[in-house]
Short mmCIF file of C-alpha atoms and ligand atoms in Angstrom, two decimals:
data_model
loop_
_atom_site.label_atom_id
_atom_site.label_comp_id
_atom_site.label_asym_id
_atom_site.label_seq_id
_atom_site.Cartn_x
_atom_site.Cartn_y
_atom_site.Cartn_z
CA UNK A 1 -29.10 48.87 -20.66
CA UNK A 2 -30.20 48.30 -17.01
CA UNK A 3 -32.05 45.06 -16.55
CA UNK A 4 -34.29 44.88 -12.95
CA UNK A 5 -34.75 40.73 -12.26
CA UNK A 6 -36.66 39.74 -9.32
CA UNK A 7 -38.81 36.73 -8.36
CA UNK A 8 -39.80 34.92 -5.38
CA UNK A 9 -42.41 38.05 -5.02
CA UNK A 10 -45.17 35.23 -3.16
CA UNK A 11 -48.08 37.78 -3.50
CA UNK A 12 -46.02 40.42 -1.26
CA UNK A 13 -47.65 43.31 -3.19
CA UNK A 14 -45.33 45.80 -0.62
CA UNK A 15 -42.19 44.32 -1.27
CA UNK A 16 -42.78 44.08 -5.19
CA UNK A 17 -44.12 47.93 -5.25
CA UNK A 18 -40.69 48.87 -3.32
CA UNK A 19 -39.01 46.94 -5.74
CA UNK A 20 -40.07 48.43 -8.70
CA UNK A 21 -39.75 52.01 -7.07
CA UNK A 22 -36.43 51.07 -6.73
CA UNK A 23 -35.62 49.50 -9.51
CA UNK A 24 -37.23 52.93 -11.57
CA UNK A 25 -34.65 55.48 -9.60
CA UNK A 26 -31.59 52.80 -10.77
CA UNK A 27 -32.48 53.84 -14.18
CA UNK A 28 -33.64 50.03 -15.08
CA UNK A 29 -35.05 50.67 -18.24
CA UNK A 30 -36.32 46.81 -18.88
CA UNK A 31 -37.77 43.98 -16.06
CA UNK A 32 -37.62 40.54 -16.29
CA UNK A 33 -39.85 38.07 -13.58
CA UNK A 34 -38.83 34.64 -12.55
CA UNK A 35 -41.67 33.01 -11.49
CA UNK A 36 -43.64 32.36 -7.82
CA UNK A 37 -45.58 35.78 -8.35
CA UNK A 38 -48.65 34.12 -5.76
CA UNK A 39 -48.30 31.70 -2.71
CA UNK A 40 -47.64 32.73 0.53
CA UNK A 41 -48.73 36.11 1.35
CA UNK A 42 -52.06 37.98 0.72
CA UNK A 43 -51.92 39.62 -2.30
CA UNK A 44 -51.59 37.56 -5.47
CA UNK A 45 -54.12 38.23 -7.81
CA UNK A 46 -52.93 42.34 -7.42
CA UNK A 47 -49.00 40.70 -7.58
CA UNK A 48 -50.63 39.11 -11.11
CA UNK A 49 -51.78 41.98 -12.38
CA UNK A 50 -49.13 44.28 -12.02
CA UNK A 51 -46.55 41.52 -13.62
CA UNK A 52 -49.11 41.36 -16.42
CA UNK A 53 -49.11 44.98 -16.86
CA UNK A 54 -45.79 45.82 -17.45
CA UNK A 55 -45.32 42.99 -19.90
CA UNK A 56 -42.07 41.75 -18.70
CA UNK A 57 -40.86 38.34 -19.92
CA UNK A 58 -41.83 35.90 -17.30
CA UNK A 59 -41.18 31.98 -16.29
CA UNK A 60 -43.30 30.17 -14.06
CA UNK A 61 -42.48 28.88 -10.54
CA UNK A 62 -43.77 25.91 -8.62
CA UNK A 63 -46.08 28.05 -7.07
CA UNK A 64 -47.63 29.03 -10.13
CA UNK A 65 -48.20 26.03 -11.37
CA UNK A 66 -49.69 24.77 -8.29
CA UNK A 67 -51.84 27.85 -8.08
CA UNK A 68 -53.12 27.59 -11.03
CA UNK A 69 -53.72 23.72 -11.09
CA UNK A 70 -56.46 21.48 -9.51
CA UNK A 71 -53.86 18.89 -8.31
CA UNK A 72 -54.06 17.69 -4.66
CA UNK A 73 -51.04 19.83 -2.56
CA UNK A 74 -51.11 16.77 0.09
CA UNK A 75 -47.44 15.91 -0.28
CA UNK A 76 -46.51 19.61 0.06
CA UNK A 77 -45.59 21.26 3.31
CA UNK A 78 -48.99 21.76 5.14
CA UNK A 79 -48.37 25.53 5.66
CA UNK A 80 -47.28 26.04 1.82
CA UNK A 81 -50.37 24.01 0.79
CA UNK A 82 -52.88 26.14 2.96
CA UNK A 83 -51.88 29.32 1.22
CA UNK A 84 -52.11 27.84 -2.29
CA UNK A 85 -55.56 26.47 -1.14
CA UNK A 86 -56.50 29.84 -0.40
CA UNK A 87 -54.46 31.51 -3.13
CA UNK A 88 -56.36 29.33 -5.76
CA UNK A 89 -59.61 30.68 -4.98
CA UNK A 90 -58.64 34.27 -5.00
CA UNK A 91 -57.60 33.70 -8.17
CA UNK A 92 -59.94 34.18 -11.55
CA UNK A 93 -59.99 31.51 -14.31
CA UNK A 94 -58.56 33.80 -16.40
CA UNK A 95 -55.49 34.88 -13.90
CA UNK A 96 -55.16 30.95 -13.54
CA UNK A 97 -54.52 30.66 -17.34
CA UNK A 98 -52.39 33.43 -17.48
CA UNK A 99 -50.22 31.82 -14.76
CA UNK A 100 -50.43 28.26 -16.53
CA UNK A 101 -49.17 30.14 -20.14
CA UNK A 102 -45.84 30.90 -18.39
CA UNK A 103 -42.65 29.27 -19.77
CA UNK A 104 -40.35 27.32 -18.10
CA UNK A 105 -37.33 28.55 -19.65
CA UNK A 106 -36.58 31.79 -21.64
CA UNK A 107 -33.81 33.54 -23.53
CA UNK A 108 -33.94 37.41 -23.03
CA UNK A 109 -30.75 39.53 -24.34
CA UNK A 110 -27.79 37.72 -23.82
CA UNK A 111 -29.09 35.46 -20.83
CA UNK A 112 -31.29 32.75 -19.57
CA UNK A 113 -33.87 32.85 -16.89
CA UNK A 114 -35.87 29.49 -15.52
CA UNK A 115 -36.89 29.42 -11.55
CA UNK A 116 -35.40 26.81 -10.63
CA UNK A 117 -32.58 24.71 -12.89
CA UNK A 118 -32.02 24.08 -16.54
CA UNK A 119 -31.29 20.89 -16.41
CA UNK A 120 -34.63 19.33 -15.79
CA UNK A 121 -37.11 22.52 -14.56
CA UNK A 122 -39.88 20.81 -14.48
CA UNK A 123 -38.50 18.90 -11.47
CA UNK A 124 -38.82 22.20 -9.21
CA UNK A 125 -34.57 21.18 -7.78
CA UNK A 126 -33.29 23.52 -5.44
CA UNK A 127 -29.44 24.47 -6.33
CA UNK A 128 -28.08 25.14 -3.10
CA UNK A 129 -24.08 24.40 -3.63
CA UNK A 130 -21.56 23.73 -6.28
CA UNK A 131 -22.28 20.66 -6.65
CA UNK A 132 -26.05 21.24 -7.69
CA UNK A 133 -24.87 24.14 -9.73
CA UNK A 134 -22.46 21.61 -12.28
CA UNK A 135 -25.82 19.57 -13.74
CA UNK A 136 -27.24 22.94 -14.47
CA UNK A 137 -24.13 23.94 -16.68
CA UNK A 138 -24.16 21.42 -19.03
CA UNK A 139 -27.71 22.88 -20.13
CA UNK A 140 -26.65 26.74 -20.18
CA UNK A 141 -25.79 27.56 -23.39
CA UNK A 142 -25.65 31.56 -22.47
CA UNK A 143 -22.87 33.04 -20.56
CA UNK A 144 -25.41 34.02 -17.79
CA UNK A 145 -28.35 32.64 -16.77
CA UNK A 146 -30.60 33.49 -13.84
CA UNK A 147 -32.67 31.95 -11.16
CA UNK A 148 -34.55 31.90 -8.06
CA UNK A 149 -36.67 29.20 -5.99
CA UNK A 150 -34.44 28.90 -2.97
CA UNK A 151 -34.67 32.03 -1.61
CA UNK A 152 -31.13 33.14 -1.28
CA UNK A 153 -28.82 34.94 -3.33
CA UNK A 154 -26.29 32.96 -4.63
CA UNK A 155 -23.33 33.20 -7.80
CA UNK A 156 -21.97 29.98 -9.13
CA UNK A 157 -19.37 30.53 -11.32
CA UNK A 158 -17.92 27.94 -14.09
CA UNK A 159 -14.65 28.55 -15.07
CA UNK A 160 -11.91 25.43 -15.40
CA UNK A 161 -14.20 24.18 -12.39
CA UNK A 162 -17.04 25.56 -10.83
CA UNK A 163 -16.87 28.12 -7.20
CA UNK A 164 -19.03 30.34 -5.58
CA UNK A 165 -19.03 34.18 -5.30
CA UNK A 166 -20.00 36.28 -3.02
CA UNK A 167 -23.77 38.09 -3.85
CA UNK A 168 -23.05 41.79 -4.14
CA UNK A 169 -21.68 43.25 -7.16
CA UNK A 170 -20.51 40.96 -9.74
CA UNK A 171 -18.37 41.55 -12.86
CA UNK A 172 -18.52 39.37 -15.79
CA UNK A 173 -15.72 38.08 -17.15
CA UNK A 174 -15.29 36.59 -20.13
CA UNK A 175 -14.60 33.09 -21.10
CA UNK A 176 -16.79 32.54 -17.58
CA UNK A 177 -20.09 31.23 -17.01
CA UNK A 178 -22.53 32.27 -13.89
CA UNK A 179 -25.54 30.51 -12.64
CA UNK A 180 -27.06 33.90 -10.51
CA UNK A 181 -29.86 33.20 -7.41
CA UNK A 182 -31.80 36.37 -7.47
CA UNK A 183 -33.15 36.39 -3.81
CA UNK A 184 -36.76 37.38 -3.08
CA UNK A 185 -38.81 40.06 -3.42
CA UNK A 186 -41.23 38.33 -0.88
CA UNK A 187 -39.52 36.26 1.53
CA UNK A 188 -36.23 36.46 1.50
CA UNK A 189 -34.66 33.24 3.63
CA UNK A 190 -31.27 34.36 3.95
CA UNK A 191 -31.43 36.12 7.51
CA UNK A 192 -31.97 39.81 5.76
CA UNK A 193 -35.85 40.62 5.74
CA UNK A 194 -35.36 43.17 3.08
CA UNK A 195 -37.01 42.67 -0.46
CA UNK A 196 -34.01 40.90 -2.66
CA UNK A 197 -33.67 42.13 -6.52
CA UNK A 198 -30.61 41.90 -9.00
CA UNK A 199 -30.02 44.80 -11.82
CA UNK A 200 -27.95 43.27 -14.73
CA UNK A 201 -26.08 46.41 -16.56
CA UNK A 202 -25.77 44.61 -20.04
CA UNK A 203 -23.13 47.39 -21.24
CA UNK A 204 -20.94 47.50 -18.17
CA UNK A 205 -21.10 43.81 -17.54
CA UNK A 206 -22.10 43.83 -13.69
CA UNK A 207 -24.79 42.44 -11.71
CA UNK A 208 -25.83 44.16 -8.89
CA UNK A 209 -27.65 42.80 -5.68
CA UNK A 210 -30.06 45.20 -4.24
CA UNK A 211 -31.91 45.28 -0.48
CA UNK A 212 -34.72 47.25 -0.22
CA UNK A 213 -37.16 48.01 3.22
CA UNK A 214 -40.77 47.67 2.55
CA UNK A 215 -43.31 48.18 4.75
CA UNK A 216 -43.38 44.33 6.06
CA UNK A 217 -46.14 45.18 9.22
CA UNK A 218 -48.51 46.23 6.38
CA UNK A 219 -47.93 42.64 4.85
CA UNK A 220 -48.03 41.20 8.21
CA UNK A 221 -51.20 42.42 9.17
CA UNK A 222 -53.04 41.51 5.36
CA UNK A 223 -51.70 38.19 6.19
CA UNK A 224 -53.81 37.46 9.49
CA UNK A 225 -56.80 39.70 8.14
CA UNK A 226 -56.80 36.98 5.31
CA UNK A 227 -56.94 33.99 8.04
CA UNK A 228 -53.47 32.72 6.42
CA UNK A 229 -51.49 31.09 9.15
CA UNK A 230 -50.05 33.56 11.52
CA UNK A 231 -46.39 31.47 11.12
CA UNK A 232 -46.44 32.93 7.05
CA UNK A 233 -46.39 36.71 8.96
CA UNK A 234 -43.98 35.67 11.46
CA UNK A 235 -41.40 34.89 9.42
CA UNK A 236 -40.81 37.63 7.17
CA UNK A 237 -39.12 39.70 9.64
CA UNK A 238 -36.69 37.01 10.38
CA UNK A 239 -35.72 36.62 7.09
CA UNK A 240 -36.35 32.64 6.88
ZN1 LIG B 301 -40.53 30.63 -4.10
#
């Protein structure tokens, strides 16, 4: 079976429809969401809805949980904490509870998903090198497990020690373990402005990274119509 994972999707409704489009002509028969579906961008109650409706196992991100909270976002980077301001009253009551049912970790097949680490998720850690990756491994009790939060696509590998691979296409070995950074469907921050999804091919044993063009000056422009700050529309085609 052909597994379509993505995350990171910030209420880019473009970049998720492309996504999905894409994700349909790979043959991906099943899809699997790791959290931060709203914050950011302009669309997240319609992001929301069309996670809902296709009833794919979900985790929540720190942006869902401050969306869909009525904690203060003071100690949160002003720009972040303007959009989730905003986000939270696009959002119904009921579209905040959804959000707030969301686990924080889930089995689904043979793998793991949680947004950010394993080893204490609720903490929101960003795993951005080996050395991040090891705490995470003593919690992964599934040969893969897969994640998101940073923005970047990354492979950690544990084998005798733990290394990084290169984000393209992956083959699974056994006897291995791999800690797998999705990338973004919304805003990627790796230099490539493309939308950022991974297909897992559970009989083949490969994980794919796929880049796919949406139409970004449609997001751009929903962004500034929405009176979100302008830099949240600037940076999506630089990638960061
Ligand atoms: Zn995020």
């Amino acid at each position: 079976m052909r597994i379509a994972l993505f995350g990171d999707i910030h209420a880019n409704l473009e970049a998720l429809n492309a996504v999905i489009e894409d994700a349909t002509s790979q043959g991906c028969e099943q899809r699997v969401c790791l959290g931060d579906i709203v914050g950011y961008n302009a669309n997240p109650g319609e992001c929301l809805e069309l996670i809902k409706s296709m009833e794919c196992p979900s985790v929540k991100g720190n942006h869902d949980e401050d969306a869909s909270g009525d904690h203060s976002l003071k100690s949160m980077n002003p720009i972040a904490a303007t959009a989730l301001e905003w986000t939270r009253d696009q959002l119904s009551e009921e579209q905040r509870q959804w959000l707030r049912s969301l686990r924080m970790v889930r089995q689904v097949s043979d793998f793991t998903i949680v947004h950010s680490t394993l080893d204490q998720p609720q903490v929101w850690g960003y795993v951005t090198n080996k050395f991040d990756a090891m705490s995470n491994f003593s919690y992964q009790f599934t040969d893969i497990c897969f994640h998101g939060h940073t923005h970047v696509p990354r492979v950690f590998v544990r084998g005798t020690k733990v290394r990084e691979e290169a984000a393209e296409l992956v083959e699974i070995e056994k006897n291995l373990k791999y800690f797998v950074n999705i990338g973004s469907v919304g805003q990627p921050r790796d230099g490539d402005p493309r939308a950022c999804y991974v297909i897992y091919d559970t009989g083949k044993k490969l994980i794919h990274f796929r880049r796919v063009e949406y139409d970004l000056a449609t997001t751009q422009q929903k962004i500034l119509n929405a009176g979100l700050p302008s830099r949240l529309a600037e940076r999506l085609p630089e990638g960061r």
